[in-house]
Coordinates of C-alpha atoms in Angstrom, one line a residue:
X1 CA 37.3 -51.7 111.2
X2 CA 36.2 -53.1 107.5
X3 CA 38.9 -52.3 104.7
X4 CA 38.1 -49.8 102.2
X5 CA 38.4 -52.5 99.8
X6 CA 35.4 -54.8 101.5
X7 CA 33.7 -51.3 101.7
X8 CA 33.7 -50.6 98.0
X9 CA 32.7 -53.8 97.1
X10 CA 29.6 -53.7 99.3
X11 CA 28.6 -50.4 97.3
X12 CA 28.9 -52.0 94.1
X13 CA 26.7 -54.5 95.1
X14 CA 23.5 -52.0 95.2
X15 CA 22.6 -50.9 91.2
X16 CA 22.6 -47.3 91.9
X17 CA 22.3 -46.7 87.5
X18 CA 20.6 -43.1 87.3
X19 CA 17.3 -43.4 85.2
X20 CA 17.5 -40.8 82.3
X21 CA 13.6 -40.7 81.9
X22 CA 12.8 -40.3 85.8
X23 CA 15.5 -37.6 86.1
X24 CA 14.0 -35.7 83.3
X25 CA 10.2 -36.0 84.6
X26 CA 12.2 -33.9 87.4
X27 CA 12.4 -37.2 89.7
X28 CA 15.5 -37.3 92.7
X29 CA 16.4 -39.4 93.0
X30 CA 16.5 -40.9 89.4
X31 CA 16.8 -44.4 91.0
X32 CA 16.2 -46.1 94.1
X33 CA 19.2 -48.0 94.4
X34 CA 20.7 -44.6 95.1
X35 CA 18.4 -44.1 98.5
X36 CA 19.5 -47.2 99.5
X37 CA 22.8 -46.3 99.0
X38 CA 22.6 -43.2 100.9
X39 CA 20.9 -44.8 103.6
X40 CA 23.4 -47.5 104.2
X41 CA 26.0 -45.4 104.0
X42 CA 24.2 -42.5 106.9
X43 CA 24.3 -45.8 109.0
X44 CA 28.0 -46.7 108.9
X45 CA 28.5 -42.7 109.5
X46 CA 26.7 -42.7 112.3
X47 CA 28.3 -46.1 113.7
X48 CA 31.6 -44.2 113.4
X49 CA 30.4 -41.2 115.2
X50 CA 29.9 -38.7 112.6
X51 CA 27.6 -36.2 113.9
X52 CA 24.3 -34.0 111.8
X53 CA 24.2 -37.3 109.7
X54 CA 21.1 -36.6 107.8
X55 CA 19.7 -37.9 104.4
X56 CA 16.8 -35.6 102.5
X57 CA 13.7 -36.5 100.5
X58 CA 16.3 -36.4 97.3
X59 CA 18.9 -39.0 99.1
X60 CA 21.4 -35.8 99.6
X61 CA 23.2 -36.8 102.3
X62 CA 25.2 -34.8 105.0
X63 CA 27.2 -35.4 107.9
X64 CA 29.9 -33.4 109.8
X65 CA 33.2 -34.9 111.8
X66 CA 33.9 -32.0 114.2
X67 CA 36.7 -30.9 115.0
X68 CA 39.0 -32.2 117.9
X69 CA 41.0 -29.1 118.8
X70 CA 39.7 -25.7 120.8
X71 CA 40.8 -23.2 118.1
X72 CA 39.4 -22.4 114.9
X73 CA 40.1 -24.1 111.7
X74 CA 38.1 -23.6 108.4
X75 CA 35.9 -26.4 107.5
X76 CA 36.8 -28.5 104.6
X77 CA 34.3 -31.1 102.7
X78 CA 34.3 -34.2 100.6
X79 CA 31.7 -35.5 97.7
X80 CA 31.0 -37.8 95.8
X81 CA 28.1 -39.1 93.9
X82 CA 25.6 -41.8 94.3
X83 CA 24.7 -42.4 90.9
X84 CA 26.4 -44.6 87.7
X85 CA 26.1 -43.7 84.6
X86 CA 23.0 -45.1 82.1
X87 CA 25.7 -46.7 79.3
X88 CA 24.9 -50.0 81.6
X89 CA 22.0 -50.9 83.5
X90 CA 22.8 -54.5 85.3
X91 CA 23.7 -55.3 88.3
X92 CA 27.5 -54.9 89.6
X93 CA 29.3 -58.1 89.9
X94 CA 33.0 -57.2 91.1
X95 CA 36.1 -59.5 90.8
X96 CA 39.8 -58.8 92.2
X97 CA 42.2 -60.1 90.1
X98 CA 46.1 -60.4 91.2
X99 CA 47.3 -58.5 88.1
X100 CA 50.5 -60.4 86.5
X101 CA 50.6 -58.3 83.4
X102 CA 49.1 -59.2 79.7
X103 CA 45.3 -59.5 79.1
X104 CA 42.6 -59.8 82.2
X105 CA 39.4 -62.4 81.0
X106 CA 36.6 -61.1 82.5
X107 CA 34.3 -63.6 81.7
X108 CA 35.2 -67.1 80.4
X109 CA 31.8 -68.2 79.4
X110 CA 31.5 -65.2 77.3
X111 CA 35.3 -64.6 76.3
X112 CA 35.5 -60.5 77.2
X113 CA 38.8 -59.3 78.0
X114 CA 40.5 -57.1 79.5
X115 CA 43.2 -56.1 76.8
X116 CA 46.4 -54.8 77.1
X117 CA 46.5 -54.0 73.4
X118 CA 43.6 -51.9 74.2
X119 CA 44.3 -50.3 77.6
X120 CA 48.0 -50.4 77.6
X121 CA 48.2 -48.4 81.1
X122 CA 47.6 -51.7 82.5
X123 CA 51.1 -52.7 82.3
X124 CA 51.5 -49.8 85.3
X125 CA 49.5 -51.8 87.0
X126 CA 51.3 -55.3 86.8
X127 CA 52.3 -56.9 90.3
X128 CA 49.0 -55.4 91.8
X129 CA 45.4 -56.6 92.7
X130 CA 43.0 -54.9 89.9
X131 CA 38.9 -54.5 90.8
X132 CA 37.1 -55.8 87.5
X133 CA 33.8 -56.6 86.7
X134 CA 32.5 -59.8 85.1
X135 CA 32.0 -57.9 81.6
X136 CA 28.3 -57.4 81.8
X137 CA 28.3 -54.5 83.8
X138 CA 29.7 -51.1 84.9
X139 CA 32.4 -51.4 87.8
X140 CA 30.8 -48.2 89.7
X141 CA 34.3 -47.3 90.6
X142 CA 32.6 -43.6 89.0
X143 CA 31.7 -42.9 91.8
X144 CA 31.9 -45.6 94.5
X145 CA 35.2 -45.3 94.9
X146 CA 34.8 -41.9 96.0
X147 CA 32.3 -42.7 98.8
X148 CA 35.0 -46.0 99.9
X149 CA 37.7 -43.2 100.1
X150 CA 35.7 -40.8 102.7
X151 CA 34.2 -43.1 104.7
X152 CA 37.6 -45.1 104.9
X153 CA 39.1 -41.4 105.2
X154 CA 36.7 -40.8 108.4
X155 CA 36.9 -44.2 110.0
X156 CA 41.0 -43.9 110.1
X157 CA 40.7 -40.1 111.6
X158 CA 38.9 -41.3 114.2
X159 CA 41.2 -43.9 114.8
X160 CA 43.5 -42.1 114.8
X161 CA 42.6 -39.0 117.4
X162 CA 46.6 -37.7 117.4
X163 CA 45.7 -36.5 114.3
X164 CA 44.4 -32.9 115.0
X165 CA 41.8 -31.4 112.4
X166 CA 39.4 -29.0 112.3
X167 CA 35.4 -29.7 111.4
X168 CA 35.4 -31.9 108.3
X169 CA 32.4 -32.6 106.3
X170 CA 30.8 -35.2 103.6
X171 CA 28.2 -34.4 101.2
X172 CA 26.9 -36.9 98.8
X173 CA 24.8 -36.1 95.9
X174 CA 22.6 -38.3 93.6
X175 CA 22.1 -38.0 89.5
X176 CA 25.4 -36.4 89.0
X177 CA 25.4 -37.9 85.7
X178 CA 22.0 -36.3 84.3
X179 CA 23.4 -32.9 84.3
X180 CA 24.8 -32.2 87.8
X181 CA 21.0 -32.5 89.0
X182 CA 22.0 -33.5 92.6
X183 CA 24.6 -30.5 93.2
X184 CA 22.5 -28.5 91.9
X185 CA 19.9 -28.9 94.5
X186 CA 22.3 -28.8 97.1
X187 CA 22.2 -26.3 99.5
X188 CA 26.2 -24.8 99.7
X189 CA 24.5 -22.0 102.3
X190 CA 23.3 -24.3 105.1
X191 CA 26.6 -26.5 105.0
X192 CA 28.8 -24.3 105.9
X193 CA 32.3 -25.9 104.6
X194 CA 34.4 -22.9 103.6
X195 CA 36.3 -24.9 100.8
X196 CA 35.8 -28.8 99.7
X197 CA 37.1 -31.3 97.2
X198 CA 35.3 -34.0 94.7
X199 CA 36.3 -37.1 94.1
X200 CA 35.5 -38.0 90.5
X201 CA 36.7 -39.9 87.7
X202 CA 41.0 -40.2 86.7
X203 CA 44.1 -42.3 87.6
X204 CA 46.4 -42.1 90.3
X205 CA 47.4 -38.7 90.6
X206 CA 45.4 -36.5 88.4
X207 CA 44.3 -33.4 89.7
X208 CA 41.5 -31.2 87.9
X209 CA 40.9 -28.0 89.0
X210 CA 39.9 -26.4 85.7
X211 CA 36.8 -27.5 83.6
X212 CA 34.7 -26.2 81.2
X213 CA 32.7 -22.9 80.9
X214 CA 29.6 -24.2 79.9
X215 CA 26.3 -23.0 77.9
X216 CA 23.3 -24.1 75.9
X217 CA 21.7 -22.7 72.7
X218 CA 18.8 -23.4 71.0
X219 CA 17.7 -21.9 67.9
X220 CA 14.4 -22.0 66.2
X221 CA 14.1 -21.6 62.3
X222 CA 10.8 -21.0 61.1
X223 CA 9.8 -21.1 57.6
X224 CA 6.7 -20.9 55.4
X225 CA 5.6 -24.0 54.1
X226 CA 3.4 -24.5 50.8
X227 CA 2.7 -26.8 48.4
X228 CA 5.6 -28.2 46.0
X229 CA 3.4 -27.7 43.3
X230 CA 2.8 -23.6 43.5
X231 CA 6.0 -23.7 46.2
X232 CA 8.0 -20.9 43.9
X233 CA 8.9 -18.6 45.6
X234 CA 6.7 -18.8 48.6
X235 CA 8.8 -22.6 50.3
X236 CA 11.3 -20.9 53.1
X237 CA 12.4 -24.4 54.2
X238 CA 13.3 -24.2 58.0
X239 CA 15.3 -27.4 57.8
X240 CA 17.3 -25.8 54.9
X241 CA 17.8 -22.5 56.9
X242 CA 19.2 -24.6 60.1
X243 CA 22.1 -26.4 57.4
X244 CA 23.1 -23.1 56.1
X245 CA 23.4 -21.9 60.1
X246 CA 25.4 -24.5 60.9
X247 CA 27.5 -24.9 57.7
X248 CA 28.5 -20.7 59.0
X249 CA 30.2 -22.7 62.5
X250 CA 33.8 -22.2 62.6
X251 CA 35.5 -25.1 60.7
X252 CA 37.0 -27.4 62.7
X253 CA 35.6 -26.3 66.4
X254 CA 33.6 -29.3 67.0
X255 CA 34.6 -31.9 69.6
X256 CA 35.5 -34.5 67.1
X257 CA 38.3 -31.7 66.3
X258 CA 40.1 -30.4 69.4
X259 CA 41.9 -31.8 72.6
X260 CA 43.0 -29.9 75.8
X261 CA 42.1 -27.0 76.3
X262 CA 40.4 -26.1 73.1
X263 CA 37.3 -24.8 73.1
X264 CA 33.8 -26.1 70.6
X265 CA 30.2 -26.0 69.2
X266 CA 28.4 -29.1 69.6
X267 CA 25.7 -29.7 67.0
X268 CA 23.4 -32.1 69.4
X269 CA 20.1 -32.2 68.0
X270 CA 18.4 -31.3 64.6
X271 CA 14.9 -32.1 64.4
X272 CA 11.8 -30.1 62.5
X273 CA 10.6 -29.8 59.2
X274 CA 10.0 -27.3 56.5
X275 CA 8.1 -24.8 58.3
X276 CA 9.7 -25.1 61.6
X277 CA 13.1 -26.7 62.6
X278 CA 15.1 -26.8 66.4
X279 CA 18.5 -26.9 66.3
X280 CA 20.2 -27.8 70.2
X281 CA 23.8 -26.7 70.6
X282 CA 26.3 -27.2 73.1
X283 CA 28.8 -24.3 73.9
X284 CA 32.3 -25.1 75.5
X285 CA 35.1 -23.1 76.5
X286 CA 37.8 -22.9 79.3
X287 CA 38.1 -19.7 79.4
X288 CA 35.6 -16.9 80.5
X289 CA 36.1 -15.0 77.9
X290 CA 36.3 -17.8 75.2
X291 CA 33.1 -18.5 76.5
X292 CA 31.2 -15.3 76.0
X293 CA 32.7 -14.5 72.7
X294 CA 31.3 -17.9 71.2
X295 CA 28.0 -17.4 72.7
X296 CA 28.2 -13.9 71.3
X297 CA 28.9 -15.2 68.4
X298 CA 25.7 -17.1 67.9
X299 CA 23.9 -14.3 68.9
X300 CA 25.3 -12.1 66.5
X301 CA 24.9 -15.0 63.5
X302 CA 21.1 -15.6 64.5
X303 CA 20.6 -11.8 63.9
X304 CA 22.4 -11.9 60.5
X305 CA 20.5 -14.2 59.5
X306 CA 16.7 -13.2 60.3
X307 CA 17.8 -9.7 58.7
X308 CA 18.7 -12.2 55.4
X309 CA 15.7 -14.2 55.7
X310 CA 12.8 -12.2 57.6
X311 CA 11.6 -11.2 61.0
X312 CA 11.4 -14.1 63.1
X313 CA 12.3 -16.6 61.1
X314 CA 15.3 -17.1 63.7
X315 CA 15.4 -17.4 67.5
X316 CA 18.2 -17.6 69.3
X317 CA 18.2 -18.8 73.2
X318 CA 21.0 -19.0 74.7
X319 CA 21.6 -20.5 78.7
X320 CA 24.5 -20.7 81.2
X321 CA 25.2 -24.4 82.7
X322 CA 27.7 -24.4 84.6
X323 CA 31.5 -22.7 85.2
X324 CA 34.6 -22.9 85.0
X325 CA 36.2 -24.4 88.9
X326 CA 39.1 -22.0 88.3
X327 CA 36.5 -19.3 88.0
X328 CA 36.4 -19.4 91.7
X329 CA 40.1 -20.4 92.4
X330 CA 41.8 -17.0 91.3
X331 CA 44.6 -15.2 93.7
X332 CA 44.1 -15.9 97.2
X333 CA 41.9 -18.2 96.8
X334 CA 43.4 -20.3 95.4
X335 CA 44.4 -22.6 98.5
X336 CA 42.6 -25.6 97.9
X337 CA 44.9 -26.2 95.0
X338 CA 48.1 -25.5 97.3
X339 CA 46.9 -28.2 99.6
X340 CA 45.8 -30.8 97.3
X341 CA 49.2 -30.7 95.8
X342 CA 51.3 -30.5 99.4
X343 CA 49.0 -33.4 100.0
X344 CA 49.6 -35.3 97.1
X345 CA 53.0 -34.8 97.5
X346 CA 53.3 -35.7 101.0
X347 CA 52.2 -38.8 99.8
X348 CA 55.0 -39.6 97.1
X349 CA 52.3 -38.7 94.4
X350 CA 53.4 -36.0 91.5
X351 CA 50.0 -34.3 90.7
X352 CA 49.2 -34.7 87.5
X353 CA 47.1 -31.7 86.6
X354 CA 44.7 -32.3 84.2
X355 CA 41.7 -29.9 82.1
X356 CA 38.4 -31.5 82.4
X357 CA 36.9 -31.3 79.3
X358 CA 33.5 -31.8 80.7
X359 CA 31.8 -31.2 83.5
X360 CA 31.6 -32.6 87.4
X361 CA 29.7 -31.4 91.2
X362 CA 32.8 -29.3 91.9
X363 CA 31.4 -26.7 88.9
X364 CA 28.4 -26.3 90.1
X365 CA 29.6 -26.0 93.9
X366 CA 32.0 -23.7 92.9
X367 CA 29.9 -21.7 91.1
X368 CA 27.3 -21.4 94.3
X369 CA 30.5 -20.6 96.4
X370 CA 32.3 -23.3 97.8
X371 CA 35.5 -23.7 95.4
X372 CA 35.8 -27.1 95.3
X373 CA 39.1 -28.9 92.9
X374 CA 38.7 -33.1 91.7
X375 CA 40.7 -35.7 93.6
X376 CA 41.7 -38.9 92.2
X377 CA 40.0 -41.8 92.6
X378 CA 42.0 -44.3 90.5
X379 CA 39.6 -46.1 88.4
X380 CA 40.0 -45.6 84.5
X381 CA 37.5 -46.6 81.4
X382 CA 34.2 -44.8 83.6
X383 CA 30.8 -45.8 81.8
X384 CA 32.6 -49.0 80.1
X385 CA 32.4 -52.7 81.0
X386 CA 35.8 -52.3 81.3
X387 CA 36.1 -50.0 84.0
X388 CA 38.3 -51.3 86.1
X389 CA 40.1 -50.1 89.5
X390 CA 44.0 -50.7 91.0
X391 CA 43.7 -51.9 95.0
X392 CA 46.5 -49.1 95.2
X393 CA 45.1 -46.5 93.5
X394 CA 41.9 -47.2 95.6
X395 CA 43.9 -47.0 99.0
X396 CA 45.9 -43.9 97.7
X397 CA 43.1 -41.9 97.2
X398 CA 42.3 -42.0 101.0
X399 CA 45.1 -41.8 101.6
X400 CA 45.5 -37.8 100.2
X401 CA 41.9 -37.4 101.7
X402 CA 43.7 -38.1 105.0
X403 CA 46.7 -35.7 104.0
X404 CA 44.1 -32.9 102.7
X405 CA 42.6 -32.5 106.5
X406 CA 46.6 -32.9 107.8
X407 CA 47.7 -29.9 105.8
X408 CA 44.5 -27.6 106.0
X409 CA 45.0 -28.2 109.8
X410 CA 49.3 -27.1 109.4
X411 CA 48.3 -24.5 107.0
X412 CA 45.7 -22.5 109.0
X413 CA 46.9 -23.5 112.8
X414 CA 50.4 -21.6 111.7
X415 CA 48.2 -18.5 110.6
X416 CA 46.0 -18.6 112.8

């Protein structure tokens, strides 16, 4: 049996870094580090005895652990992504360090460190052995670790065949970090898992299960150019019409401004000139009807603003990106939650419930019907050379994965 620890280590090894230009020529997957991921991982699924193990053209892989009792349970699932972010392109060299507490050099030739100063939730961490890179590189513990905490999950189920479960499935997606592309070609239908979890992203006991409502506007000014030398009345400047739109924003609901729960507009891109400017907006909010009110709100402003300066000298488009999780875990439905925190619990792990102020796979799966909360995985500083993961945290996190399928199995057994 290899240790999850060996496991994860052995991922990190393959650069897996999503390729922004590739993903937006529509290619997936964005990298091919990522197939080869997904392929070696199919193998060590099937060596353990996963059945349906199957990897697409766009490296989505699939697999199912059926269940080993006669009566029927609903089928949970497990994902991760294949994917690490862009912030970092070389390859992966990963160190464990026995953690004594203070700073952690990284790289000696270079001098980077690891600094407590800096990342003062190290100090939890003294006593244990810590997962570093050498400095030059992303850890991949976002999302690795994931993948080393369902395959570890797996292998010790079927170790372990006193354990009674029902069907149990593992989906991995590719390109998570160009937009969700991977989860959004995943098809929810032909899976057939009646409720799943992500793994993605936070420290030892963090639990997400709320995330943002998400949108996208884009607004084009057009003007009327002319001459500066006859421009009197005639010039409508495009770029000057955008500046006066977005000086109208709410003060102080921009990202650089709010925390929690708090909702924004994101001035992302400005680009044009006199006679015809784009302005690209991002749209955040964690509530439903936060979220339509600001987008009605844009709407309403582009309109005010064409009837000040002209027919069609404003555009408004506005788009849907992804939902809230909670969206879909409302009344009865909201058991995933229940068991994710009986598990954690079982565990002698206080959840540590936490807003997403972003967005992961579990929206988008959500949204297309599979309500689907964010397990820990127990690395911190994602998309930094500093990323770093506990050897604790790591084996935790399979750990609940273990208790999840434990607890779906007491919960519905006793109903049914």
């Amino acid at each position: 049996m290899m240790d999850i620890v060996d496991r994860f280590i052995s991922y990190t090894k393959i650069n897996t870094t999503t390729d922004r230009d590739k993903g937006a020529a529509g290619i997936m997957p964005s990298s091919e580090g990522q197939r080869v991921l997904a392929n070696q991982v199919a193998e060590e699924l099937r060596a353990l005895g996963l059945e349906d193990v199957a990897v697409n053209e766009r490296s989505i892989l699939t697999a199912t652990l059926p269940a080993n009792v006669d009566y029927s349970l609903p089928t949970v699932a497990f994902f991760g992504h294949l994917d690490t972010s862009a912030e970092q392109t070389k390859d992966t060299h990963a160190q464990i360090v026995s953690y004594q507490g203070g700073d952690i050099c990284l790289n000696k030739a270079q001098q980077i460190f690891l600094r407590k100063s800096e990342f003062p939730e190290l100090e939890e961490y003294a006593g244990d052995d810590i997962i570093v890179t050498d400095g030059t590189s992303l850890l991949g513990a976002d999302d690795k670790a994931a993948i080393a905490s369902i395959v570890n999950m797996v292998q010790f189920l079927l170790a372990n065949p006193d354990i009674k479960h029902g069907p149990v499935k593992v989906g991995l997606v590719p390109d998570e970090e160009q937009g969700l592309r991977g989860s959004k070609a995943f098809d929810v239908k032909s899976f057939g898992a009646d409720f799943a979890y992500t793994l993605d992203c936070c420290g030892i006991g963090e639990l997400v299960y709320e995330n943002w409502n998400a949108g996208d506007a884009e607004l084009v000014f057009t003007g009327q150019s002319a001459h500066p030398m006859s421009a009197k009345g005639r010039l409508k400047n495009s770029l000057l019409m955008a500046h006066k739109f977005i000086a109208m924003l709410p003060g102080g609901e921009a990202p650089e401004y709010t925390e929690g729960r708090e909702g924004y507009y994101w001035v992302k891109q400005l680009q044009g000139n006199s006679a015809r400017t784009v302005l690209k907006m991002d749209v955040r909010d964690f509530t439903e009807q936060g979220y339509h009110q600001r987008m009605q709100f844009l709407d309403r402003l582009a309109k005010h603003c064409e009837d000040l300066w002209g027919e069609g000298s404003v555009v408004c488009k506005l788009s849907d990106r992804y939902s809230n999780v909670f969206n879909s875990l409302q009344g009865e439905a909201s058991f995933p939650i229940d068991i994710a925190v009986d598990a954690y619990r079982k565990q002698g792990i206080e959840p540590k419930v936490i807003p997403m102020r972003g967005g992961y796979d579990g929206a988008v799966l959500s949204q297309n019907g599979l309500p689907c909360p964010n397990v820990f995985t127990g690395g911190h500083n994602f998309h930094s050379i500093y990323e770093y993961l506990p050897v604790k945290s790591l084996r935790a996190a399979s750990n609940v994965l273990v208790e999840i399928v434990k607890q779906t199995h007491e919960r519905f057994s006793k109903n049914g």
